[in-house]
Amino acid sequence: MIPTPTVLLTAEQVEQIHQASLEILAQVGVKVHNAKARKLFAAHGCSVESESNGVKFPPSMVEDLIQAIPPTVTLHGRDPQYDRTLPDDGPLFSTGSSAPNVIDRETGRERRSLSVDIAQIAYLINELPGYDVFTIATTADDAPAGQFTLSRVYPALRHCLKPIIVSAPDLDEAPALVRFGGLVAGSEAAYRQRPFITFASSPLISPLTLDDEGTETYIWLVEQQMPCFPVSAPIAGLTAPVSLLGALAVCNAEFLTMGVLTQAVRRGAPLIYAVTPAVVDMRTGAFASGAIESGMFMMGCAQMARYYHVPSAGWIGQTNAKVNDAQSGFETGMLSLAAMLAGTDLLATGGLLDALMAFDFGKAVTDNEIAQMLKRLKRGYAPGASELALDVIAAVGPGGAYIDTDHTWERMKTTLLIPEVADRDNRHAWQEKGALDAHTRTMQQAQTILEDAHPPVFSPELDEQIRKTFPGIVAGQLSE
Amino acid sequence: MIPTPTVLLTAEQVEQIHQASLEILAQVGVKVHNAKARKLFAAHGCSVESESNGVKFPPSMVEDLIQAIPPTVTLHGRDPQYDRTLPDDGPLFSTGSSAPNVIDRETGRERRSLSVDIAQIAYLINELPGYDVFTIATTADDAPAGQFTLSRVYPALRHCLKPIIVSAPDLDEAPALVRFGGLVAGSEAAYRQRPFITFASSPLISPLTLDDEGTETYIWLVEQQMPCFPVSAPIAGLTAPVSLLGALAVCNAEFLTMGVLTQAVRRGAPLIYAVTPAVVDMRTGAFASGAIESGMFMMGCAQMARYYHVPSAGWIGQTNAKVNDAQSGFETGMLSLAAMLAGTDLLATGGLLDALMAFDFGKAVTDNEIAQMLKRLKRGYAPGASELALDVIAAVGPGGAYIDTDHTWERMKTTLLIPEVADRDNRHAWQEKGALDAHTRTMQQAQTILEDAHPPVFSPELDEQIRKTFPGIVAGQLSE
């Protein structure tokens, strides 16, 4: 394993960010549009200004409550073999989330994504070994009223046994999701023991604002002991200072706000330091999630998370490219690598183009390989005298060959990743095979996986029960 | 600046590699095919076995001599404004070197590269701000006999004012290059004061072998005080153990061998810890320079270089992709980022496809942006109270906007890199502009630079003098 994470901040600067965040919370405060949250904050010693809904936080109270956040978080899969605990099992790799669109596999054109796309993506992610978690990558445009989240979770769980993350539902729909989990698990008690749907919540509106409905739902989910973590999405230059230290101070103040709220609702409730960090493109005002500074922002967040002993997650490596091209490759590869080396525990990176606007099947396959490269790097140099191989070096001698030694044959599969996307043929062999670029090859790989699909479907009885319990629910099928 | 480099090895492992290398040199030894080198080694206390040419090194002698390597190396440009000193000015970014082929800009097909290609590439690299150094990226297939290296250096120096690195010439041609430098500088004395051609030498044949001719030339160049550094190119699984610790031990023993030779020739001569690290692809025996393990190998080398207080260089991020696609992007981006974070001082990364087999103009432009991203990341978070921006955060308040603050306008150009390759338009705007992928856009950018060329040509008098001094030399022109 890599001995220590990469740091961008000195220990002194980490302390400075912490103190600055406390100062922001004490003197600038947070605007809290939800009454229940204001009441909770007040009960814990915050001052609440009734006219502006401004809440100010005593530093000692913040420091006390955030110490109650547990240092680990477990994400459950429907199949327990896929359970993963942060940070110990990290880095975990996941899809990015909630793109409204998909690049159609047949036409290559962007269109609104449907529940059937989610079924296909879920199965693909289930089969790709680089992914640990399926964060539901798109919305479902065919969701019936009141079933916006159910229409995403049903096709996802029906085709993927790995842990599922989905954006938190409306409060109206939230109880239905617990009921749904209970049906799938066999009983609500069984589901509550191993809740395999984790919610990513967005009560935060940068800078320093909690909305009404999202906050209400968040509180309900924490009360219900449903796994849930809020995501902060500040944009340096728009909703946070353009300077990275200033942006991190705002972002960290937002994390502390949610830490306080979470522990005020239920002391000891788990939390993840989760961020979609970005900077603005000053020429156009665009959300530059693929910018190197977005990666640097994430690296700072990972360092702060470690300071608080809280697992970290980042929607990171989200390229601005519109196609799975060189830009997509270097933005996703560089930003996710930077985040991983800085110690980010969960990387919600895979599959999306155009700053989280569209899912692309070829990109998801490409990112599966990036994930495996990140994990290989994280494993580091294998230690030990037999790895140093002094006897082998002596036996081979100057000018000798290592290819046919036992040492090589024993270690080649554990030392070297065998890539499926990266082509290592010489040009002639590559031409003989059709001179295909990486995107074309990954689309073929996706096609092969989806054609061969023997999806881990629900039993007909379970499907029937789900459709009876939730009338009008989407089909949840892999294909029509 | 980033506070500390990323490490893959513990301090104990670094020491272990050093000791293992000493043991290899003392007990396994190096096969030295050059008589002058054997004599130098023997004069410094090595045992030389006359039949096998095997040389074994006393550890104390190795440790004594390598302490004489200076901690810095300056690369001179023809224009002194481009002089760069390692490690202080690092990370320096350069092209990769010595591809036999070029992807023709007109046809898109691979063909042998010519001196006119070098002229064009030299001008392109001169104009791209991410590049600090032009390592001559291709060979010149039209080189006359005896002018293999002159045919590369002439078009390169004629169109690029930045430091030039080129593979060391044959011993026959070497004096001509000093004479050539003298002509360009005005006098040989002036050239010797600021020698703007740096030679990358390959006397090393892994594992643990020094050839005859390359070693002879290397000794001559060091004697002549011409800037020169040897490059080690072990392939884990073929010419070094497949285990990374073992591969690093062999590579480090090779560095120490060259350290001893260099200091035996001229104590105090500068040296760079330069490597083309790679692993084998076990399926095909291919040179997998784009593998993540090649990046990890480089990270270990950078760490060893720092242990010896010697600047490091890597031919790193050399993709196996045949086109400038997603694979090219993620392999080049990830490996160069890993190497940079590990503290590699000179990254010979840009422009090459297919494991150093072909230069591609679009890839060179793409890599220029990767270089700028690496340098931005290396700069890290700007420190200081005004960067923390607590007054701005207070003034903007919860729910406010940062875009129109003075703080944002003052800092946007220093905080945020303005990319020219990465497209951040929304999909509609991108489609309106032709829906071009990154490679197509970078080829257009290369075209624009080469069309607008007002190359920094030699004076007609200098050209005439060069052509008179070196009859039959290639034209050196930017275009026919």
PDB file of N, CA and C in Angstrom, chain A residues 3 6-7 110 207 209 237-238 240 242-243 246 281-283 291 293 296 320 322 325 327 331 334 337 381 387 399-400 402 407-408 415 417-419 422-425 427 438 441, chain B residues 3 6-7 110 207 209 238 240 242-243 246 281-283 291 293 296 320 322 325 327 331 334 337 381 387 399-400 402-403 407-408 415 417-419 422-425 427 438 441:
ATOM      1  N   PRO A   3       2.493   4.369   1.276  1.00  0.00           N
ATOM      2  CA  PRO A   3       2.712   4.674   2.699  1.00  0.00           C
ATOM      3  C   PRO A   3       1.878   5.841   3.230  1.00  0.00           C
ATOM      4  N   THR A   6      -1.001  11.808  -0.644  1.00  0.00           N
ATOM      5  CA  THR A   6      -0.445  13.060  -1.150  1.00  0.00           C
ATOM      6  C   THR A   6      -1.173  14.235  -0.495  1.00  0.00           C
ATOM      7  N   VAL A   7      -0.409  15.214  -0.060  1.00  0.00           N
ATOM      8  CA  VAL A   7      -1.044  16.375   0.573  1.00  0.00           C
ATOM      9  C   VAL A   7      -0.766  17.632  -0.239  1.00  0.00           C
ATOM     10  N   GLU A 110     -27.305  11.988 -28.250  1.00  0.00           N
ATOM     11  CA  GLU A 110     -27.800  12.212 -26.900  1.00  0.00           C
ATOM     12  C   GLU A 110     -29.328  12.237 -26.895  1.00  0.00           C
ATOM     13  N   PRO A 207     -23.461  29.157  -1.532  1.00  0.00           N
ATOM     14  CA  PRO A 207     -22.715  29.035  -0.281  1.00  0.00           C
ATOM     15  C   PRO A 207     -23.619  29.049   0.950  1.00  0.00           C
ATOM     16  N   THR A 209     -26.062  27.507   2.614  1.00  0.00           N
ATOM     17  CA  THR A 209     -27.521  27.549   2.701  1.00  0.00           C
ATOM     18  C   THR A 209     -28.077  26.129   2.771  1.00  0.00           C
ATOM     19  N   GLY A 237     -15.493  30.484  -7.637  1.00  0.00           N
ATOM     20  CA  GLY A 237     -15.682  31.563  -8.600  1.00  0.00           C
ATOM     21  C   GLY A 237     -17.147  31.942  -8.776  1.00  0.00           C
ATOM     22  N   LEU A 238     -18.048  31.042  -8.388  1.00  0.00           N
ATOM     23  CA  LEU A 238     -19.483  31.339  -8.470  1.00  0.00           C
ATOM     24  C   LEU A 238     -20.127  31.310  -7.080  1.00  0.00           C
ATOM     25  N   ALA A 240     -18.489  30.045  -4.336  1.00  0.00           N
ATOM     26  CA  ALA A 240     -17.416  30.005  -3.339  1.00  0.00           C
ATOM     27  C   ALA A 240     -16.310  30.901  -3.886  1.00  0.00           C
ATOM     28  N   VAL A 242     -12.942  32.183  -5.554  1.00  0.00           N
ATOM     29  CA  VAL A 242     -12.173  31.553  -6.621  1.00  0.00           C
ATOM     30  C   VAL A 242     -10.829  31.048  -6.101  1.00  0.00           C
ATOM     31  N   SER A 243     -10.339  31.627  -5.011  1.00  0.00           N
ATOM     32  CA  SER A 243      -9.094  31.122  -4.426  1.00  0.00           C
ATOM     33  C   SER A 243      -9.370  29.771  -3.782  1.00  0.00           C
ATOM     34  N   GLY A 246      -9.946  29.682   0.002  1.00  0.00           N
ATOM     35  CA  GLY A 246     -11.255  30.241   0.363  1.00  0.00           C
ATOM     36  C   GLY A 246     -12.382  29.284   0.008  1.00  0.00           C
ATOM     37  N   ASP A 281     -15.490  28.147 -15.343  1.00  0.00           N
ATOM     38  CA  ASP A 281     -14.692  28.612 -16.469  1.00  0.00           C
ATOM     39  C   ASP A 281     -15.013  30.096 -16.648  1.00  0.00           C
ATOM     40  N   MET A 282     -14.011  30.928 -16.442  1.00  0.00           N
ATOM     41  CA  MET A 282     -14.243  32.361 -16.379  1.00  0.00           C
ATOM     42  C   MET A 282     -14.677  32.960 -17.721  1.00  0.00           C
ATOM     43  N   ARG A 283     -14.401  32.235 -18.817  1.00  0.00           N
ATOM     44  CA  ARG A 283     -14.785  32.779 -20.128  1.00  0.00           C
ATOM     45  C   ARG A 283     -16.281  32.650 -20.371  1.00  0.00           C
ATOM     46  N   ALA A 291     -11.676  20.573 -14.826  1.00  0.00           N
ATOM     47  CA  ALA A 291     -10.481  21.406 -14.640  1.00  0.00           C
ATOM     48  C   ALA A 291      -9.544  20.802 -13.605  1.00  0.00           C
ATOM     49  N   GLU A 293      -8.020  22.347 -11.393  1.00  0.00           N
ATOM     50  CA  GLU A 293      -8.293  22.976 -10.095  1.00  0.00           C
ATOM     51  C   GLU A 293      -9.439  22.273  -9.368  1.00  0.00           C
ATOM     52  N   MET A 296      -7.717  19.636  -7.581  1.00  0.00           N
ATOM     53  CA  MET A 296      -6.979  20.179  -6.433  1.00  0.00           C
ATOM     54  C   MET A 296      -7.925  20.493  -5.273  1.00  0.00           C
ATOM     55  N   ASN A 320     -15.461  17.503 -18.981  1.00  0.00           N
ATOM     56  CA  ASN A 320     -16.314  18.402 -19.767  1.00  0.00           C
ATOM     57  C   ASN A 320     -16.422  17.958 -21.227  1.00  0.00           C
ATOM     58  N   LYS A 322     -17.467  16.110 -24.650  1.00  0.00           N
ATOM     59  CA  LYS A 322     -18.782  15.666 -25.131  1.00  0.00           C
ATOM     60  C   LYS A 322     -18.731  14.252 -25.698  1.00  0.00           C
ATOM     61  N   ASP A 325     -13.150  10.913 -25.777  1.00  0.00           N
ATOM     62  CA  ASP A 325     -11.955  11.171 -26.582  1.00  0.00           C
ATOM     63  C   ASP A 325     -10.745  11.426 -25.682  1.00  0.00           C
ATOM     64  N   GLN A 327      -9.562  14.198 -24.497  1.00  0.00           N
ATOM     65  CA  GLN A 327      -9.892  15.087 -23.375  1.00  0.00           C
ATOM     66  C   GLN A 327     -10.574  14.306 -22.256  1.00  0.00           C
ATOM     67  N   GLU A 331      -8.765  14.135 -18.635  1.00  0.00           N
ATOM     68  CA  GLU A 331      -9.448  14.783 -17.509  1.00  0.00           C
ATOM     69  C   GLU A 331      -9.878  13.748 -16.469  1.00  0.00           C
ATOM     70  N   MET A 334      -6.566  11.988 -14.929  1.00  0.00           N
ATOM     71  CA  MET A 334      -5.722  12.820 -14.061  1.00  0.00           C
ATOM     72  C   MET A 334      -6.452  13.205 -12.775  1.00  0.00           C
ATOM     73  N   LEU A 337      -6.995  10.197 -10.452  1.00  0.00           N
ATOM     74  CA  LEU A 337      -5.713   9.782  -9.872  1.00  0.00           C
ATOM     75  C   LEU A 337      -5.276  10.746  -8.769  1.00  0.00           C
ATOM     76  N   TYR A 381       4.033  -0.964  -4.216  1.00  0.00           N
ATOM     77  CA  TYR A 381       5.048  -1.997  -4.395  1.00  0.00           C
ATOM     78  C   TYR A 381       4.790  -3.116  -3.389  1.00  0.00           C
ATOM     79  N   GLU A 387      10.319 -10.243  -3.191  1.00  0.00           N
ATOM     80  CA  GLU A 387      10.010  -9.245  -4.217  1.00  0.00           C
ATOM     81  C   GLU A 387      11.279  -8.528  -4.675  1.00  0.00           C
ATOM     82  N   GLY A 399      23.126  -9.136 -18.527  1.00  0.00           N
ATOM     83  CA  GLY A 399      22.824  -9.528 -19.903  1.00  0.00           C
ATOM     84  C   GLY A 399      21.845 -10.673 -20.040  1.00  0.00           C
ATOM     85  N   GLY A 400      21.333 -11.201 -18.923  1.00  0.00           N
ATOM     86  CA  GLY A 400      20.421 -12.336 -18.993  1.00  0.00           C
ATOM     87  C   GLY A 400      18.979 -11.940 -19.244  1.00  0.00           C
ATOM     88  N   TYR A 402      14.803 -12.409 -18.047  1.00  0.00           N
ATOM     89  CA  TYR A 402      13.942 -12.727 -16.913  1.00  0.00           C
ATOM     90  C   TYR A 402      12.655 -13.429 -17.316  1.00  0.00           C
ATOM     91  N   HIS A 407      10.314 -16.979 -11.019  1.00  0.00           N
ATOM     92  CA  HIS A 407       9.944 -15.741 -10.330  1.00  0.00           C
ATOM     93  C   HIS A 407       8.987 -14.909 -11.185  1.00  0.00           C
ATOM     94  N   THR A 408       9.283 -14.812 -12.463  1.00  0.00           N
ATOM     95  CA  THR A 408       8.432 -14.034 -13.366  1.00  0.00           C
ATOM     96  C   THR A 408       7.062 -14.694 -13.533  1.00  0.00           C
ATOM     97  N   THR A 415       1.568  -8.953 -10.206  1.00  0.00           N
ATOM     98  CA  THR A 415       2.254  -7.667 -10.354  1.00  0.00           C
ATOM     99  C   THR A 415       1.597  -6.810 -11.428  1.00  0.00           C
ATOM    100  N   LEU A 417      -1.338  -5.635 -14.064  1.00  0.00           N
ATOM    101  CA  LEU A 417      -2.738  -5.551 -14.471  1.00  0.00           C
ATOM    102  C   LEU A 417      -2.838  -5.968 -15.941  1.00  0.00           C
ATOM    103  N   ILE A 418      -3.832  -6.780 -16.262  1.00  0.00           N
ATOM    104  CA  ILE A 418      -4.043  -7.144 -17.667  1.00  0.00           C
ATOM    105  C   ILE A 418      -5.163  -6.254 -18.220  1.00  0.00           C
ATOM    106  N   PRO A 419      -4.824  -5.253 -18.997  1.00  0.00           N
ATOM    107  CA  PRO A 419      -5.855  -4.308 -19.434  1.00  0.00           C
ATOM    108  C   PRO A 419      -6.732  -4.882 -20.546  1.00  0.00           C
ATOM    109  N   ALA A 422      -6.877  -0.762 -22.933  1.00  0.00           N
ATOM    110  CA  ALA A 422      -5.611  -0.308 -23.515  1.00  0.00           C
ATOM    111  C   ALA A 422      -5.113  -1.336 -24.528  1.00  0.00           C
ATOM    112  N   ASP A 423      -4.868  -0.867 -25.727  1.00  0.00           N
ATOM    113  CA  ASP A 423      -4.353  -1.720 -26.791  1.00  0.00           C
ATOM    114  C   ASP A 423      -2.832  -1.624 -26.790  1.00  0.00           C
ATOM    115  N   ARG A 424      -2.171  -2.791 -26.784  1.00  0.00           N
ATOM    116  CA  ARG A 424      -0.701  -2.801 -26.773  1.00  0.00           C
ATOM    117  C   ARG A 424      -0.122  -3.516 -27.986  1.00  0.00           C
ATOM    118  N   ASP A 425      -0.975  -3.791 -28.962  1.00  0.00           N
ATOM    119  CA  ASP A 425      -0.459  -4.368 -30.207  1.00  0.00           C
ATOM    120  C   ASP A 425       0.475  -3.386 -30.889  1.00  0.00           C
ATOM    121  N   ARG A 427       1.450  -1.389 -34.437  1.00  0.00           N
ATOM    122  CA  ARG A 427       0.507  -0.727 -35.338  1.00  0.00           C
ATOM    123  C   ARG A 427      -0.015  -1.680 -36.410  1.00  0.00           C
ATOM    124  N   ALA A 438     -10.043   3.745 -29.090  1.00  0.00           N
ATOM    125  CA  ALA A 438     -10.454   3.194 -27.784  1.00  0.00           C
ATOM    126  C   ALA A 438     -11.964   3.261 -27.604  1.00  0.00           C
ATOM    127  N   ARG A 441     -13.669   0.441 -29.456  1.00  0.00           N
ATOM    128  CA  ARG A 441     -13.427  -0.835 -28.786  1.00  0.00           C
ATOM    129  C   ARG A 441     -14.265  -0.971 -27.509  1.00  0.00           C
TER     130      ARG A 441
ATOM    131  N   PRO B   3       3.551  20.488  -0.638  1.00  0.00           N
ATOM    132  CA  PRO B   3       4.510  20.402   0.472  1.00  0.00           C
ATOM    133  C   PRO B   3       5.527  19.261   0.339  1.00  0.00           C
ATOM    134  N   THR B   6       4.859  12.615  -3.448  1.00  0.00           N
ATOM    135  CA  THR B   6       4.197  11.345  -3.164  1.00  0.00           C
ATOM    136  C   THR B   6       5.242  10.240  -3.129  1.00  0.00           C
ATOM    137  N   VAL B   7       5.145   9.381  -2.142  1.00  0.00           N
ATOM    138  CA  VAL B   7       6.108   8.276  -2.052  1.00  0.00           C
ATOM    139  C   VAL B   7       5.389   6.937  -2.175  1.00  0.00           C
ATOM    140  N   GLU B 110       0.894   6.723 -40.900  1.00  0.00           N
ATOM    141  CA  GLU B 110       2.255   6.661 -40.386  1.00  0.00           C
ATOM    142  C   GLU B 110       3.240   6.531 -41.547  1.00  0.00           C
ATOM    143  N   PRO B 207      19.806  -6.198 -18.579  1.00  0.00           N
ATOM    144  CA  PRO B 207      20.270  -5.855 -17.239  1.00  0.00           C
ATOM    145  C   PRO B 207      21.782  -5.756 -17.146  1.00  0.00           C
ATOM    146  N   THR B 209      24.533  -4.184 -18.166  1.00  0.00           N
ATOM    147  CA  THR B 209      25.543  -4.308 -19.209  1.00  0.00           C
ATOM    148  C   THR B 209      25.859  -2.931 -19.796  1.00  0.00           C
ATOM    149  N   LEU B 238      11.225  -8.661 -18.540  1.00  0.00           N
ATOM    150  CA  LEU B 238      12.111  -9.063 -19.638  1.00  0.00           C
ATOM    151  C   LEU B 238      13.573  -8.885 -19.245  1.00  0.00           C
ATOM    152  N   ALA B 240      14.535  -7.116 -16.446  1.00  0.00           N
ATOM    153  CA  ALA B 240      14.598  -6.865 -15.009  1.00  0.00           C
ATOM    154  C   ALA B 240      13.522  -7.752 -14.384  1.00  0.00           C
ATOM    155  N   VAL B 242      10.149  -9.032 -12.699  1.00  0.00           N
ATOM    156  CA  VAL B 242       8.794  -8.509 -12.880  1.00  0.00           C
ATOM    157  C   VAL B 242       8.297  -7.842 -11.605  1.00  0.00           C
ATOM    158  N   SER B 243       8.846  -8.215 -10.457  1.00  0.00           N
ATOM    159  CA  SER B 243       8.456  -7.545  -9.211  1.00  0.00           C
ATOM    160  C   SER B 243       9.041  -6.143  -9.209  1.00  0.00           C
ATOM    161  N   GLY B 246      12.278  -5.551  -7.253  1.00  0.00           N
ATOM    162  CA  GLY B 246      13.431  -6.138  -7.935  1.00  0.00           C
ATOM    163  C   GLY B 246      13.835  -5.332  -9.153  1.00  0.00           C
ATOM    164  N   ASP B 281       4.121  -6.604 -21.429  1.00  0.00           N
ATOM    165  CA  ASP B 281       2.768  -7.168 -21.474  1.00  0.00           C
ATOM    166  C   ASP B 281       2.933  -8.671 -21.614  1.00  0.00           C
ATOM    167  N   MET B 282       2.492  -9.384 -20.609  1.00  0.00           N
ATOM    168  CA  MET B 282       2.787 -10.814 -20.530  1.00  0.00           C
ATOM    169  C   MET B 282       2.090 -11.627 -21.622  1.00  0.00           C
ATOM    170  N   ARG B 283       1.020 -11.052 -22.226  1.00  0.00           N
ATOM    171  CA  ARG B 283       0.311 -11.798 -23.262  1.00  0.00           C
ATOM    172  C   ARG B 283       1.088 -11.834 -24.563  1.00  0.00           C
ATOM    173  N   ALA B 291       1.550   1.232 -19.287  1.00  0.00           N
ATOM    174  CA  ALA B 291       0.970   0.510 -18.137  1.00  0.00           C
ATOM    175  C   ALA B 291       1.119   1.318 -16.855  1.00  0.00           C
ATOM    176  N   GLU B 293       1.917   0.212 -14.091  1.00  0.00           N
ATOM    177  CA  GLU B 293       3.114  -0.253 -13.381  1.00  0.00           C
ATOM    178  C   GLU B 293       4.365   0.467 -13.892  1.00  0.00           C
ATOM    179  N   MET B 296       4.438   3.439 -11.833  1.00  0.00           N
ATOM    180  CA  MET B 296       4.866   3.118 -10.465  1.00  0.00           C
ATOM    181  C   MET B 296       6.382   2.909 -10.405  1.00  0.00           C
ATOM    182  N   ASN B 320       0.657   3.388 -25.243  1.00  0.00           N
ATOM    183  CA  ASN B 320       0.668   2.344 -26.259  1.00  0.00           C
ATOM    184  C   ASN B 320      -0.398   2.574 -27.340  1.00  0.00           C
ATOM    185  N   LYS B 322      -2.450   3.836 -30.559  1.00  0.00           N
ATOM    186  CA  LYS B 322      -2.005   4.112 -31.926  1.00  0.00           C
ATOM    187  C   LYS B 322      -2.571   5.437 -32.450  1.00  0.00           C
ATOM    188  N   ASP B 325      -6.440   9.101 -28.737  1.00  0.00           N
ATOM    189  CA  ASP B 325      -7.810   8.819 -28.305  1.00  0.00           C
ATOM    190  C   ASP B 325      -7.898   8.777 -26.775  1.00  0.00           C
ATOM    191  N   GLN B 327      -7.578   6.272 -24.724  1.00  0.00           N
ATOM    192  CA  GLN B 327      -6.445   5.531 -24.146  1.00  0.00           C
ATOM    193  C   GLN B 327      -5.213   6.416 -24.064  1.00  0.00           C
ATOM    194  N   GLU B 331      -3.637   7.225 -20.417  1.00  0.00           N
ATOM    195  CA  GLU B 331      -2.297   6.705 -20.132  1.00  0.00           C
ATOM    196  C   GLU B 331      -1.303   7.848 -19.948  1.00  0.00           C
ATOM    197  N   MET B 334      -2.385  10.026 -16.700  1.00  0.00           N
ATOM    198  CA  MET B 334      -2.213   9.382 -15.393  1.00  0.00           C
ATOM    199  C   MET B 334      -0.735   9.135 -15.078  1.00  0.00           C
ATOM    200  N   LEU B 337       1.163  12.402 -14.441  1.00  0.00           N
ATOM    201  CA  LEU B 337       0.750  12.984 -13.157  1.00  0.00           C
ATOM    202  C   LEU B 337       1.371  12.215 -11.990  1.00  0.00           C
ATOM    203  N   TYR B 381      -1.966  25.052  -3.690  1.00  0.00           N
ATOM    204  CA  TYR B 381      -2.842  26.106  -3.174  1.00  0.00           C
ATOM    205  C   TYR B 381      -1.991  27.344  -2.899  1.00  0.00           C
ATOM    206  N   GLU B 387      -5.925  34.766   0.422  1.00  0.00           N
ATOM    207  CA  GLU B 387      -6.441  33.617  -0.315  1.00  0.00           C
ATOM    208  C   GLU B 387      -7.548  32.912   0.472  1.00  0.00           C
ATOM    209  N   GLY B 399     -25.768  32.274   0.621  1.00  0.00           N
ATOM    210  CA  GLY B 399     -26.648  32.439  -0.540  1.00  0.00           C
ATOM    211  C   GLY B 399     -26.194  33.476  -1.539  1.00  0.00           C
ATOM    212  N   GLY B 400     -25.052  34.129  -1.289  1.00  0.00           N
ATOM    213  CA  GLY B 400     -24.598  35.190  -2.187  1.00  0.00           C
ATOM    214  C   GLY B 400     -23.826  34.661  -3.388  1.00  0.00           C
ATOM    215  N   TYR B 402     -20.261  35.047  -5.894  1.00  0.00           N
ATOM    216  CA  TYR B 402     -18.860  35.461  -5.866  1.00  0.00           C
ATOM    217  C   TYR B 402     -18.375  36.010  -7.196  1.00  0.00           C
ATOM    218  N   ILE B 403     -19.168  35.800  -8.255  1.00  0.00           N
ATOM    219  CA  ILE B 403     -18.647  36.088  -9.597  1.00  0.00           C
ATOM    220  C   ILE B 403     -18.256  37.556  -9.762  1.00  0.00           C
ATOM    221  N   HIS B 407     -12.328  40.289  -5.496  1.00  0.00           N
ATOM    222  CA  HIS B 407     -11.476  39.142  -5.155  1.00  0.00           C
ATOM    223  C   HIS B 407     -11.442  38.139  -6.310  1.00  0.00           C
ATOM    224  N   THR B 408     -12.612  37.874  -6.885  1.00  0.00           N
ATOM    225  CA  THR B 408     -12.687  36.915  -7.988  1.00  0.00           C
ATOM    226  C   THR B 408     -11.983  37.460  -9.225  1.00  0.00           C
ATOM    227  N   THR B 415      -5.480  31.928 -10.502  1.00  0.00           N
ATOM    228  CA  THR B 415      -5.952  30.676  -9.888  1.00  0.00           C
ATOM    229  C   THR B 415      -6.270  29.635 -10.940  1.00  0.00           C
ATOM    230  N   LEU B 417      -6.304  27.902 -14.676  1.00  0.00           N
ATOM    231  CA  LEU B 417      -5.695  27.677 -15.983  1.00  0.00           C
ATOM    232  C   LEU B 417      -6.778  27.861 -17.058  1.00  0.00           C
ATOM    233  N   ILE B 418      -6.428  28.546 -18.131  1.00  0.00           N
ATOM    234  CA  ILE B 418      -7.380  28.697 -19.238  1.00  0.00           C
ATOM    235  C   ILE B 418      -7.010  27.670 -20.308  1.00  0.00           C
ATOM    236  N   PRO B 419      -7.749  26.584 -20.400  1.00  0.00           N
ATOM    237  CA  PRO B 419      -7.352  25.525 -21.336  1.00  0.00           C
ATOM    238  C   PRO B 419      -7.673  25.876 -22.783  1.00  0.00           C
ATOM    239  N   ALA B 422      -9.117  21.462 -23.830  1.00  0.00           N
ATOM    240  CA  ALA B 422     -10.350  21.015 -23.174  1.00  0.00           C
ATOM    241  C   ALA B 422     -11.510  21.912 -23.585  1.00  0.00           C
ATOM    242  N   ASP B 423     -12.546  21.292 -24.085  1.00  0.00           N
ATOM    243  CA  ASP B 423     -13.750  22.015 -24.488  1.00  0.00           C
ATOM    244  C   ASP B 423     -14.725  22.022 -23.324  1.00  0.00           C
ATOM    245  N   ARG B 424     -15.226  23.212 -22.980  1.00  0.00           N
ATOM    246  CA  ARG B 424     -16.175  23.317 -21.861  1.00  0.00           C
ATOM    247  C   ARG B 424     -17.512  23.883 -22.296  1.00  0.00           C
ATOM    248  N   ASP B 425     -17.729  23.961 -23.598  1.00  0.00           N
ATOM    249  CA  ASP B 425     -19.039  24.384 -24.077  1.00  0.00           C
ATOM    250  C   ASP B 425     -20.090  23.371 -23.666  1.00  0.00           C
ATOM    251  N   ARG B 427     -23.286  20.960 -24.871  1.00  0.00           N
ATOM    252  CA  ARG B 427     -23.313  20.118 -26.065  1.00  0.00           C
ATOM    253  C   ARG B 427     -23.855  20.870 -27.289  1.00  0.00           C
ATOM    254  N   ALA B 438     -11.443  15.919 -29.494  1.00  0.00           N
ATOM    255  CA  ALA B 438     -10.227  16.614 -29.054  1.00  0.00           C
ATOM    256  C   ALA B 438      -9.103  16.478 -30.079  1.00  0.00           C
ATOM    257  N   ARG B 441      -9.593  18.900 -32.952  1.00  0.00           N
ATOM    258  CA  ARG B 441      -9.327  20.277 -32.524  1.00  0.00           C
ATOM    259  C   ARG B 441      -7.824  20.526 -32.378  1.00  0.00           C
TER     260      ARG B 441
END
